[in-house]
Short mmCIF file of C-alpha atoms and ligand atoms in Angstrom, two decimals:
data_model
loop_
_atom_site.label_atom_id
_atom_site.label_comp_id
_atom_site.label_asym_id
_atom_site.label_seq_id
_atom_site.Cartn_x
_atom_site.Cartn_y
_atom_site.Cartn_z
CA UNK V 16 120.71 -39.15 103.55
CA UNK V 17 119.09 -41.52 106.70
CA UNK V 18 118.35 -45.17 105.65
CA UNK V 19 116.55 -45.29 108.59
CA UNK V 20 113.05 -47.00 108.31
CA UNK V 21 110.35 -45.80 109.96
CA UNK V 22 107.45 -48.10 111.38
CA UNK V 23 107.84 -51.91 111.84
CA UNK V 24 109.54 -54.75 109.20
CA UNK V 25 106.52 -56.23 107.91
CA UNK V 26 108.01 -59.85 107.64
CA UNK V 27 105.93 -61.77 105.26
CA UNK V 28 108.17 -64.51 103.85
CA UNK V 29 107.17 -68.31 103.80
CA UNK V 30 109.53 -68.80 106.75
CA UNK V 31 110.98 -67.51 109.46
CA UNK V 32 108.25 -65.98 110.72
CA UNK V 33 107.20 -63.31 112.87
CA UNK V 34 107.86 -64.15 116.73
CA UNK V 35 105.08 -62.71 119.31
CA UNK V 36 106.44 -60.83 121.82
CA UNK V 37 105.67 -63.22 124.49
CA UNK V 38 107.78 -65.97 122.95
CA UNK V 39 110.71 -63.60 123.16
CA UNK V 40 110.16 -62.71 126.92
CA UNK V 41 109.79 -65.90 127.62
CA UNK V 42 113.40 -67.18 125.33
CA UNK V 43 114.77 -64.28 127.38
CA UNK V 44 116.28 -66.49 130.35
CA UNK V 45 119.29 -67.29 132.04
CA UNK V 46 121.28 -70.60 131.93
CA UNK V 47 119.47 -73.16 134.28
CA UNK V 48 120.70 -76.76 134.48
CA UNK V 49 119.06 -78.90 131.44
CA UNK V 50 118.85 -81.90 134.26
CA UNK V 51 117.51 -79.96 137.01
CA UNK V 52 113.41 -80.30 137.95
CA UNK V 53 112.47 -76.51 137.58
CA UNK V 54 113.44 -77.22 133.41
CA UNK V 55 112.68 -80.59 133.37
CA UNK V 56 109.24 -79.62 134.09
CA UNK V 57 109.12 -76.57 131.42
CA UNK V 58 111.00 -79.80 129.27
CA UNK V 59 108.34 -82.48 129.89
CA UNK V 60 105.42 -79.89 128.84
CA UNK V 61 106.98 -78.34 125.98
CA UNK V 62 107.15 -81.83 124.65
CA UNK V 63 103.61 -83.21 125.42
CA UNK V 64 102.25 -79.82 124.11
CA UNK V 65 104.10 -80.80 121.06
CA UNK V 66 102.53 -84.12 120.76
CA UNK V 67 99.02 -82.73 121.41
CA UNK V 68 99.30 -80.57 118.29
CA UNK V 69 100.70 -83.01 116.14
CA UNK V 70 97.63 -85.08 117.24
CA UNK V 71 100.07 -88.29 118.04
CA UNK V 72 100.71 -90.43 121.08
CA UNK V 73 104.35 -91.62 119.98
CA UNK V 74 107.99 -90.81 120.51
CA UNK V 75 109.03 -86.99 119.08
CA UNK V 76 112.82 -86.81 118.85
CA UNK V 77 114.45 -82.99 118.68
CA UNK V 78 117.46 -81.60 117.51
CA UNK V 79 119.38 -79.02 117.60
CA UNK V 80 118.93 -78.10 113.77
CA UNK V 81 117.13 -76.12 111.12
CA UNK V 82 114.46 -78.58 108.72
CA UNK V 83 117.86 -79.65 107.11
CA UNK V 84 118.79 -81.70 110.31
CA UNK V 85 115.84 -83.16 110.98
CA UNK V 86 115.54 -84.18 107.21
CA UNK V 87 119.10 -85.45 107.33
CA UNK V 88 118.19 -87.26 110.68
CA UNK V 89 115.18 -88.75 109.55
CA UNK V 90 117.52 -90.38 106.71
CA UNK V 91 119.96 -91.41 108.78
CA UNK V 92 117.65 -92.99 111.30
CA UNK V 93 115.19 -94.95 108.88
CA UNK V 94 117.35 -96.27 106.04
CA UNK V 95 120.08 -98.68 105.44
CA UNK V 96 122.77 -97.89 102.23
CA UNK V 97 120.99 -98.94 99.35
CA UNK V 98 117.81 -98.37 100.27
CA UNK V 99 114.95 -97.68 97.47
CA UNK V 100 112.97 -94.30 98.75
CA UNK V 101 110.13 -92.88 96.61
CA UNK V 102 110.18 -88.92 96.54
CA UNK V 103 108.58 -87.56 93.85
CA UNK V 104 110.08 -84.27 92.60
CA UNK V 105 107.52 -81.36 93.28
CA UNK V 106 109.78 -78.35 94.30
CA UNK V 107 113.12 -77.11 95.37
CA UNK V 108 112.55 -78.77 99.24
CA UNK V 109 111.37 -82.02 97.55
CA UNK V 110 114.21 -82.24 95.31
CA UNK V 111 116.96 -80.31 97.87
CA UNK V 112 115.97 -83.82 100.43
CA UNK V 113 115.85 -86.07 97.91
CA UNK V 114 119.33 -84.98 96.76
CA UNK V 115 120.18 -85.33 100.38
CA UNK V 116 119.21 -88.84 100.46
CA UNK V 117 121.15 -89.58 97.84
CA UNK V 118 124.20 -88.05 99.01
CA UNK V 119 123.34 -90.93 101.92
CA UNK V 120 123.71 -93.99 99.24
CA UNK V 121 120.12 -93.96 99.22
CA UNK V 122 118.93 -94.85 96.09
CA UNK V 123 115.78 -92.44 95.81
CA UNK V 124 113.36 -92.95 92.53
CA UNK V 125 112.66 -88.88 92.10
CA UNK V 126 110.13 -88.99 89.05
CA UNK V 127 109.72 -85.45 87.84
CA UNK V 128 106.30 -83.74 88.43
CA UNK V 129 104.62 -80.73 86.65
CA UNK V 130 105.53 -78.44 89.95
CA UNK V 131 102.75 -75.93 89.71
CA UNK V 132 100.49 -79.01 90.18
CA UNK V 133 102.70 -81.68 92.47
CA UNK V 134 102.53 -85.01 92.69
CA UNK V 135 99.63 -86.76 91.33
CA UNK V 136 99.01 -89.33 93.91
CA UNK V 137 97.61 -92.20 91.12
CA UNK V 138 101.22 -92.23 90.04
CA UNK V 139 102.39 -92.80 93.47
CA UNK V 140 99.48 -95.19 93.30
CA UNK V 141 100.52 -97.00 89.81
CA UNK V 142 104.39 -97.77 91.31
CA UNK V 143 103.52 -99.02 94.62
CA UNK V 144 100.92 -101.59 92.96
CA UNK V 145 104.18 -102.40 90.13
CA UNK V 146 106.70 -102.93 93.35
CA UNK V 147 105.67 -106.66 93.44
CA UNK V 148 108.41 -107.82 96.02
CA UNK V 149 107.85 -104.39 97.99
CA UNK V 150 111.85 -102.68 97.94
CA UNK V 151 110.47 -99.22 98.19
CA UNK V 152 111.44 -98.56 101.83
CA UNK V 153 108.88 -95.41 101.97
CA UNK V 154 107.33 -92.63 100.01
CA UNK V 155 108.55 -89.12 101.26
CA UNK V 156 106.33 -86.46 100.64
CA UNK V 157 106.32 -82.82 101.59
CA UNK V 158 103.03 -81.92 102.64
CA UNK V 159 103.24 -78.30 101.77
CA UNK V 160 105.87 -77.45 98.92
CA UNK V 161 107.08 -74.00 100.42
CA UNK V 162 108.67 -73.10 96.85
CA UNK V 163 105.93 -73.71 95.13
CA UNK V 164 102.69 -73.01 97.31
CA UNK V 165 101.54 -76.22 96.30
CA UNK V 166 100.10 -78.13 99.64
CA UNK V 167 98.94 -82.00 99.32
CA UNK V 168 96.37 -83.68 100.29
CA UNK V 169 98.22 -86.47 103.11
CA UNK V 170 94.79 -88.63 103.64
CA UNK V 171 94.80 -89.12 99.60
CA UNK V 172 98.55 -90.17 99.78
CA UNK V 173 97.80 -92.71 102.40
CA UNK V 174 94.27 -93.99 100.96
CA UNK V 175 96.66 -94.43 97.78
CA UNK V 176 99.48 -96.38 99.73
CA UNK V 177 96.83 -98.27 101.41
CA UNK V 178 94.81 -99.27 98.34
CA UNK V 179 98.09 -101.17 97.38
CA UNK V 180 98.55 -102.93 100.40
CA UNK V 181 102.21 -101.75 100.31
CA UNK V 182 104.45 -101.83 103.38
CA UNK V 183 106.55 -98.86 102.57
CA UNK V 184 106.56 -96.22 105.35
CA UNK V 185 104.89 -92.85 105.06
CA UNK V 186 107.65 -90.00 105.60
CA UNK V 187 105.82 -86.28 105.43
CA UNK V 188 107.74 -82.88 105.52
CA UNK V 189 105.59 -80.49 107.68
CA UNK V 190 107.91 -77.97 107.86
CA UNK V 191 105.89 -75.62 106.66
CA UNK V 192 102.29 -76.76 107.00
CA UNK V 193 101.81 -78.15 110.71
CA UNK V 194 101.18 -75.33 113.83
CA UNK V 195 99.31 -73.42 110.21
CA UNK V 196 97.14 -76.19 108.76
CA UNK V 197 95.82 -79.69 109.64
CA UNK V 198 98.10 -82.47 110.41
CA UNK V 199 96.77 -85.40 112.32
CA UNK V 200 99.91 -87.79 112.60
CA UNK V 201 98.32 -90.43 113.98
CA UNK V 202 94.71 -90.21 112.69
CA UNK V 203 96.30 -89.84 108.56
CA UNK V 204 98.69 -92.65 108.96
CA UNK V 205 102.36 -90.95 109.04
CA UNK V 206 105.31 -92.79 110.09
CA UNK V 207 107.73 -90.08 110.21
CA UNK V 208 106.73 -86.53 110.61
CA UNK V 209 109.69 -83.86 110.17
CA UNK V 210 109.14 -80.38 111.64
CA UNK V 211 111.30 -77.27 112.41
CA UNK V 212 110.53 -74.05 114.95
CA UNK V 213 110.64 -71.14 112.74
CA UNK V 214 107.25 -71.12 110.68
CA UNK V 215 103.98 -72.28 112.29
CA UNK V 216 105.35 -72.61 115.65
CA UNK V 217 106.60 -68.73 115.56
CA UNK V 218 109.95 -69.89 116.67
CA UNK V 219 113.49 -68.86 116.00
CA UNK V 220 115.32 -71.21 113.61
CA UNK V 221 117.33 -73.96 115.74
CA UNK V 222 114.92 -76.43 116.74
CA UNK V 223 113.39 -79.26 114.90
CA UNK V 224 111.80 -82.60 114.88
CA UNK V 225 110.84 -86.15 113.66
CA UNK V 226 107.54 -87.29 115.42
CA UNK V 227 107.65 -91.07 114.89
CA UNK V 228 105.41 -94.30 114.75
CA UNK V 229 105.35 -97.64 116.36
CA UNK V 230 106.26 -98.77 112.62
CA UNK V 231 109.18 -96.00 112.36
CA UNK V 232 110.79 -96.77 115.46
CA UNK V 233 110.38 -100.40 114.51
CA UNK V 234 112.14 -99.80 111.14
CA UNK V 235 114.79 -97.90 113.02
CA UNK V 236 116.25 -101.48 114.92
CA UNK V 237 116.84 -102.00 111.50
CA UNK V 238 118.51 -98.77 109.61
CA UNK V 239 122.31 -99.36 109.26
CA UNK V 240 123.43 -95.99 108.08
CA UNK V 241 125.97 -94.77 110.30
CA UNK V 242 124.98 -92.10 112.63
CA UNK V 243 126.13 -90.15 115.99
CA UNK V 244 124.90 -87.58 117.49
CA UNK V 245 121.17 -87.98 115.89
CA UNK V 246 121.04 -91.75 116.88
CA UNK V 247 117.76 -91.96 117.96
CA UNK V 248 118.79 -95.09 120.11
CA UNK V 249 121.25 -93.16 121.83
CA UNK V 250 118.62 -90.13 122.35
CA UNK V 251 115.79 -93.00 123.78
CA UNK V 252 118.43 -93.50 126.36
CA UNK V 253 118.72 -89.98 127.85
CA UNK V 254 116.43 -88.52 130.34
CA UNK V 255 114.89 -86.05 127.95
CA UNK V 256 114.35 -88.98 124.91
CA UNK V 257 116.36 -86.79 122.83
CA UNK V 258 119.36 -84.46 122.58
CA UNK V 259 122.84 -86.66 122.27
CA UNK V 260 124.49 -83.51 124.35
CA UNK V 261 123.66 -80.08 125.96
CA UNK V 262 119.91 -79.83 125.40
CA UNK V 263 119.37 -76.32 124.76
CA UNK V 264 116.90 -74.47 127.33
CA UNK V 265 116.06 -71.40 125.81
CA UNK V 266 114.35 -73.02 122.40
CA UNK V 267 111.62 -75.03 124.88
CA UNK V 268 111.44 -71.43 127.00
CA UNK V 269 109.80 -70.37 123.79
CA UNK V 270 108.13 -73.71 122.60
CA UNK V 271 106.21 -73.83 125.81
CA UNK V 272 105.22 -70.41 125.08
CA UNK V 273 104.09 -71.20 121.65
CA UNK V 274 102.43 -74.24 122.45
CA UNK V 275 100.52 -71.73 125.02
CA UNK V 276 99.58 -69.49 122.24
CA UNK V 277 98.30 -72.13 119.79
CA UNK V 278 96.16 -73.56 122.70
CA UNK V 279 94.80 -70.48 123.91
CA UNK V 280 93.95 -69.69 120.55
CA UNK V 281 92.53 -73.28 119.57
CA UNK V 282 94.14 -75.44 117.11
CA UNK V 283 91.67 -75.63 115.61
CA UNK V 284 91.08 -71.88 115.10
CA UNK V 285 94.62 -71.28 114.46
CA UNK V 286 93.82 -73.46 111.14
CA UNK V 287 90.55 -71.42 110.25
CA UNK V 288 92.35 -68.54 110.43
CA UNK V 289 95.24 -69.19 108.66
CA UNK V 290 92.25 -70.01 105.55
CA UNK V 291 91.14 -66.93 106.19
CA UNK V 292 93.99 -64.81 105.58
CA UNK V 293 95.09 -67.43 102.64
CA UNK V 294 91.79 -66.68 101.04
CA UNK V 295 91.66 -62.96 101.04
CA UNK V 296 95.19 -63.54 99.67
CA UNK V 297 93.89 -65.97 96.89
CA UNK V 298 90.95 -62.90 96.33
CA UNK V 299 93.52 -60.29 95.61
CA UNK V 300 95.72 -62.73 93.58
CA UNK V 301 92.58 -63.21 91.38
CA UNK V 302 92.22 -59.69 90.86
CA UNK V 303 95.58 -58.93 90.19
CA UNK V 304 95.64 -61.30 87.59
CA UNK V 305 93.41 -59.54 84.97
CA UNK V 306 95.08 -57.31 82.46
CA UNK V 307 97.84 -60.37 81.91
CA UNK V 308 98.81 -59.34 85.15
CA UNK V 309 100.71 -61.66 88.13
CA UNK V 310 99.06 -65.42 88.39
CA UNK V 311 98.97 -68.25 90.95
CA UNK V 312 102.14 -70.32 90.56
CA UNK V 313 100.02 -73.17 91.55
CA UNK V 314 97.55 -74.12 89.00
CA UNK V 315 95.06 -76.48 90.87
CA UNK V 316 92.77 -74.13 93.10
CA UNK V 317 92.26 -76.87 95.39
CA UNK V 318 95.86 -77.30 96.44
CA UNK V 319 96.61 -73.65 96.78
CA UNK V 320 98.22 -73.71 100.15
CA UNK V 321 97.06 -71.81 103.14
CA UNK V 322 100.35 -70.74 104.38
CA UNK V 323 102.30 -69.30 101.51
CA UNK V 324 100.81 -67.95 98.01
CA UNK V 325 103.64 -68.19 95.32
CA UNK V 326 102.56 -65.56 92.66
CA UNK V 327 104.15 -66.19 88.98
CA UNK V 328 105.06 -62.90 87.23
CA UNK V 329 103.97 -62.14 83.82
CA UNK V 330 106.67 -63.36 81.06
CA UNK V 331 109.46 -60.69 80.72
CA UNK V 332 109.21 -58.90 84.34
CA UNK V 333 111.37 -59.93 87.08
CA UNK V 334 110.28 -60.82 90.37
CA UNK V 335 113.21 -59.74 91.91
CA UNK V 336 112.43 -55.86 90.74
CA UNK V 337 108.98 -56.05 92.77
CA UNK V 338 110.46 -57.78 96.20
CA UNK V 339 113.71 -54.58 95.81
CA UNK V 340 110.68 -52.20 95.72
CA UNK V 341 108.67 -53.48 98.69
CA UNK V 342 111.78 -54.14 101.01
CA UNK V 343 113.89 -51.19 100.21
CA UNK V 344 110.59 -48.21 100.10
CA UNK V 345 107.96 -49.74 102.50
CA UNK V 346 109.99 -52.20 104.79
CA UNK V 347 107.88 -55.30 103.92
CA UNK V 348 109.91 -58.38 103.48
CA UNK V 349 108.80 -60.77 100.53
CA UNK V 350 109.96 -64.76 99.56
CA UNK V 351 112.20 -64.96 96.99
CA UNK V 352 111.44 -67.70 94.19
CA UNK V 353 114.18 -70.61 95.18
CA UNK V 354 116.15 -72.10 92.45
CA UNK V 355 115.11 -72.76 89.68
CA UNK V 356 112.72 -70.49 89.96
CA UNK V 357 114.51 -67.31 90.64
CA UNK V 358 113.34 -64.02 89.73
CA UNK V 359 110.16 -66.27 88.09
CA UNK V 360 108.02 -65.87 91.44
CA UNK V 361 107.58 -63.86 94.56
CA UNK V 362 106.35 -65.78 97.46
CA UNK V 363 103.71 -63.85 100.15
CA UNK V 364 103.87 -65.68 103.64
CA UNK V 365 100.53 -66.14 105.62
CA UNK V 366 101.49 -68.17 108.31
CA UNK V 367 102.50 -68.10 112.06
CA UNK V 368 101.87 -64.74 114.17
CA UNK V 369 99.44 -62.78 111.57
CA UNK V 370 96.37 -61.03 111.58
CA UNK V 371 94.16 -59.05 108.89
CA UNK V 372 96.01 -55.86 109.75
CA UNK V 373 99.16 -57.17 108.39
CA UNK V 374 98.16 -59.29 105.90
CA UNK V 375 95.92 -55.75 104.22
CA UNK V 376 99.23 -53.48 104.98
CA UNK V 377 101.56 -56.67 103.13
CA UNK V 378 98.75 -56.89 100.63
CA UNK V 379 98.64 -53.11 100.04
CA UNK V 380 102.75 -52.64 99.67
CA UNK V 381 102.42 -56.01 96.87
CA UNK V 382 99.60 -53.89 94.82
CA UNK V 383 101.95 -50.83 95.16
CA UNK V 384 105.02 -52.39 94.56
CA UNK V 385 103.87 -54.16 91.11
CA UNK V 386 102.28 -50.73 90.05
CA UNK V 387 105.89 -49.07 90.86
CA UNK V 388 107.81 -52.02 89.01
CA UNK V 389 105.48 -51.54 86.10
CA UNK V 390 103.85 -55.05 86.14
CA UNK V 391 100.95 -55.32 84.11
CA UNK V 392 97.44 -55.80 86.70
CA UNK V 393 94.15 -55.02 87.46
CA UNK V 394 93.71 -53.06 90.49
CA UNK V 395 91.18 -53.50 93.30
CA UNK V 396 92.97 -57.07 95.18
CA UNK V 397 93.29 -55.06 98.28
CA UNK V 398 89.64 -54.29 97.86
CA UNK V 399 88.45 -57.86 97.22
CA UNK V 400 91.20 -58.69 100.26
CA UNK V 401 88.68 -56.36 102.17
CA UNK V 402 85.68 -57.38 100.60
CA UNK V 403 86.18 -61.29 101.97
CA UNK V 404 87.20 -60.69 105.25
CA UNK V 405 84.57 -58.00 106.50
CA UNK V 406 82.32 -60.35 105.00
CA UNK V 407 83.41 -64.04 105.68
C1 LIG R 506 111.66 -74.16 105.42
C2 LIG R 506 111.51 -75.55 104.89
C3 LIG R 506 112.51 -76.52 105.00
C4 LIG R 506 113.91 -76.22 105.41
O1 LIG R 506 114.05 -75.87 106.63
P1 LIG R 506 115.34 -75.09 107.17
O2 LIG R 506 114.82 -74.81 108.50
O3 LIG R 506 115.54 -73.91 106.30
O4 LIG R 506 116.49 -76.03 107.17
C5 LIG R 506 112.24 -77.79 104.58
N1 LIG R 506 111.07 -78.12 104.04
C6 LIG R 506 110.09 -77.21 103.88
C7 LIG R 506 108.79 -77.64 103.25
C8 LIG R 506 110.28 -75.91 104.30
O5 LIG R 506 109.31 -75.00 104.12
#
């Protein structure tokens, strides 16, 4: 019997995601010498393009790392053993950093959230304003909770910081929201941005980032955890601000590339239509859902994220059945729900390198694949899928 699969891998998880063709020419280059002009030059853009999206002016330090390392960097950089962090619990990357802090001798004040909602940013609010003699460091935040589809709103977080006058610094995970939907680093008031290659930015996995502020890099003279080869002081001293040894040249091959893509494209565009496609998504979600059919994990329409819809199954079916179905008979690769919600969810990516065509063919194979698996739902999403986006 052939296991061959005909026709292409629809990849539509939350991350990686699909690389464009040109990015892979473009990756597709011999050593060169990471000190010589001809890459210092393809260097030196890469960066600034970088910077432009991010809508920021300050210093952007890469590694040589998945999110993890710039998370773990970001830590390392900032904070001094003993330091009080405020991360508020809202999913398993929320909790999976926080842990890591921890594991730093941070001490990191997680209180629990109801994670189909996330935080609720008069809470974050409420313990700034009790912090009379200001110890929280900074309030980490992860701007959209990949696990749980669950995107904030940053501008509320910092009006709420703000309103309390308090010092702490504003950390935000992007990882999963920025080169998809609006982040203005500068304009919304983040101190530490933390990024990675392989979602918006339609990247392999291996590169990431903390964009920083005046008042980051300022805190940083002052961070005594120990640290090596992500010292940020030791990176300010090399000639490409970054990269403790061998900076790798394919990864800004391909970031040059993508920066090309998102420009030619428009940031701003790139946003719209990443609503787009989240929206006809949302449409055939709310279809689905009659009959006590599949749901929206997240609860609160307005924070329903445009780059990943997590959809909850109906008690007593497994996720896991539906994902089998779509991978193993139509070659469309789903998200898995992430601990502790395994088996509870299925996650459908819409961000990065995606048009209607695939998003209709991924939405098509989820329709099939819950009619296969014997899911309770009302059919016609793919229609109302269609319906919005000849219309809209
Ligand atoms: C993907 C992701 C990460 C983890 O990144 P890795 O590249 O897998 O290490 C962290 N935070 C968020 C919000 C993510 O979506």
């Amino acid at each position: 019997m052939s296991h061959r699969k005909p026709g292409r891998l629809f990849f539509a998880n939350p991350g990686p995601t699909n690389i464009p063709d040109s990015i892979l020419r473009a990756m597709d280059h011999a050593t060169v010498d990471f000190m010589g002009g001809d890459f210092l030059e393809v260097y030196d853009d890469a960066v600034a393009g970088l910077k432009r999206i991010l809508f920021t002016e300050g210093e952007v330090f890469l590694y040589t790392a998945s999110g993890h390392g710039a998370w773990e960097a970001t830590i390392q950089n900032l904070f001094s053993p003993g330091d009080h962090i405020l991360m508020p619990d809202a999913g398993y990357f929320s909790r999976t950093w926080g842990t890591m802090a921890r594991q730093y001798g941070l001490e990191v004040e997680m209180p629990g959230t109801d994670w189909r909602r996330g935080p609720d940013v008069a809470r974050i609010a409420e313990r700034l304003a009790s912090d009379k003699f200001h110890n929280i460091k900074a309030v980490c935040i992860v701007h959209n909770e990949t696990s749980t589809g669950v995107a904030l709103s940053m501008p509320e977080v910092r009006a709420a910081i703000d309103a309390t006058n308090h010092p702490a610094l504003l950390l935000a995970d992007t990882i999963s929201s920025f080169g998809s939907f609006e982040v203005r680093m500068a304009d919304w008031g983040i101190d530490a941005v933390v990024g990675g290659s392989q979602k918006g930015l339609m990247l392999p996995a291996g590169l990431a980032f903390t964009a920083v502020s005046t008042k980051a890099l300022e805190a940083h003279q002052h961070a005594k955890l120990s640290r090596y080869y992500f010292d940020w002081t030791k990176m300010l001293a090399r000639r490409h601000r970054s990269f403790v040894g061998t900076v790798p040249v394919g990864p800004f091959y391909g970031l040059r590339e993508s920066i090309r893509l998102i420009e030619a494209e428009g940031i701003e565009q790139v946003w719209h239509r990443h609503h787009r496609l989240a929206e006809a998504t949302r449409r055939a979600v709310s279809i689905w859902s009659g009959n006590q059919g599949v749901s929206f994990f997240c609860t609160d329409p307005k924070r329903r994220s445009d780059s990943v819809t997590a959809v909850k199954m109906p008690d007593g079916h497994d996720a896991e059945a539906v994902r089998k179905i779509a991978y193993d008979r139509f070659n469309v690769s789903l998200g898995a729900g992430l601990e502790p919600l395994g088996g509870q969810l299925f996650r459908i990516g819409h961000m990065g390198d995606l048009n209607e065509p695939m998003l209709l063919g991924t939405l098509g194979v989820v329709e099939m694949s819950l009619r296969l698996a014997r899911v309770p739902l009302a059919r016609g999403g793919v229609d109302a899928a269609i319906d919005y986006l000849a219309t809209a």
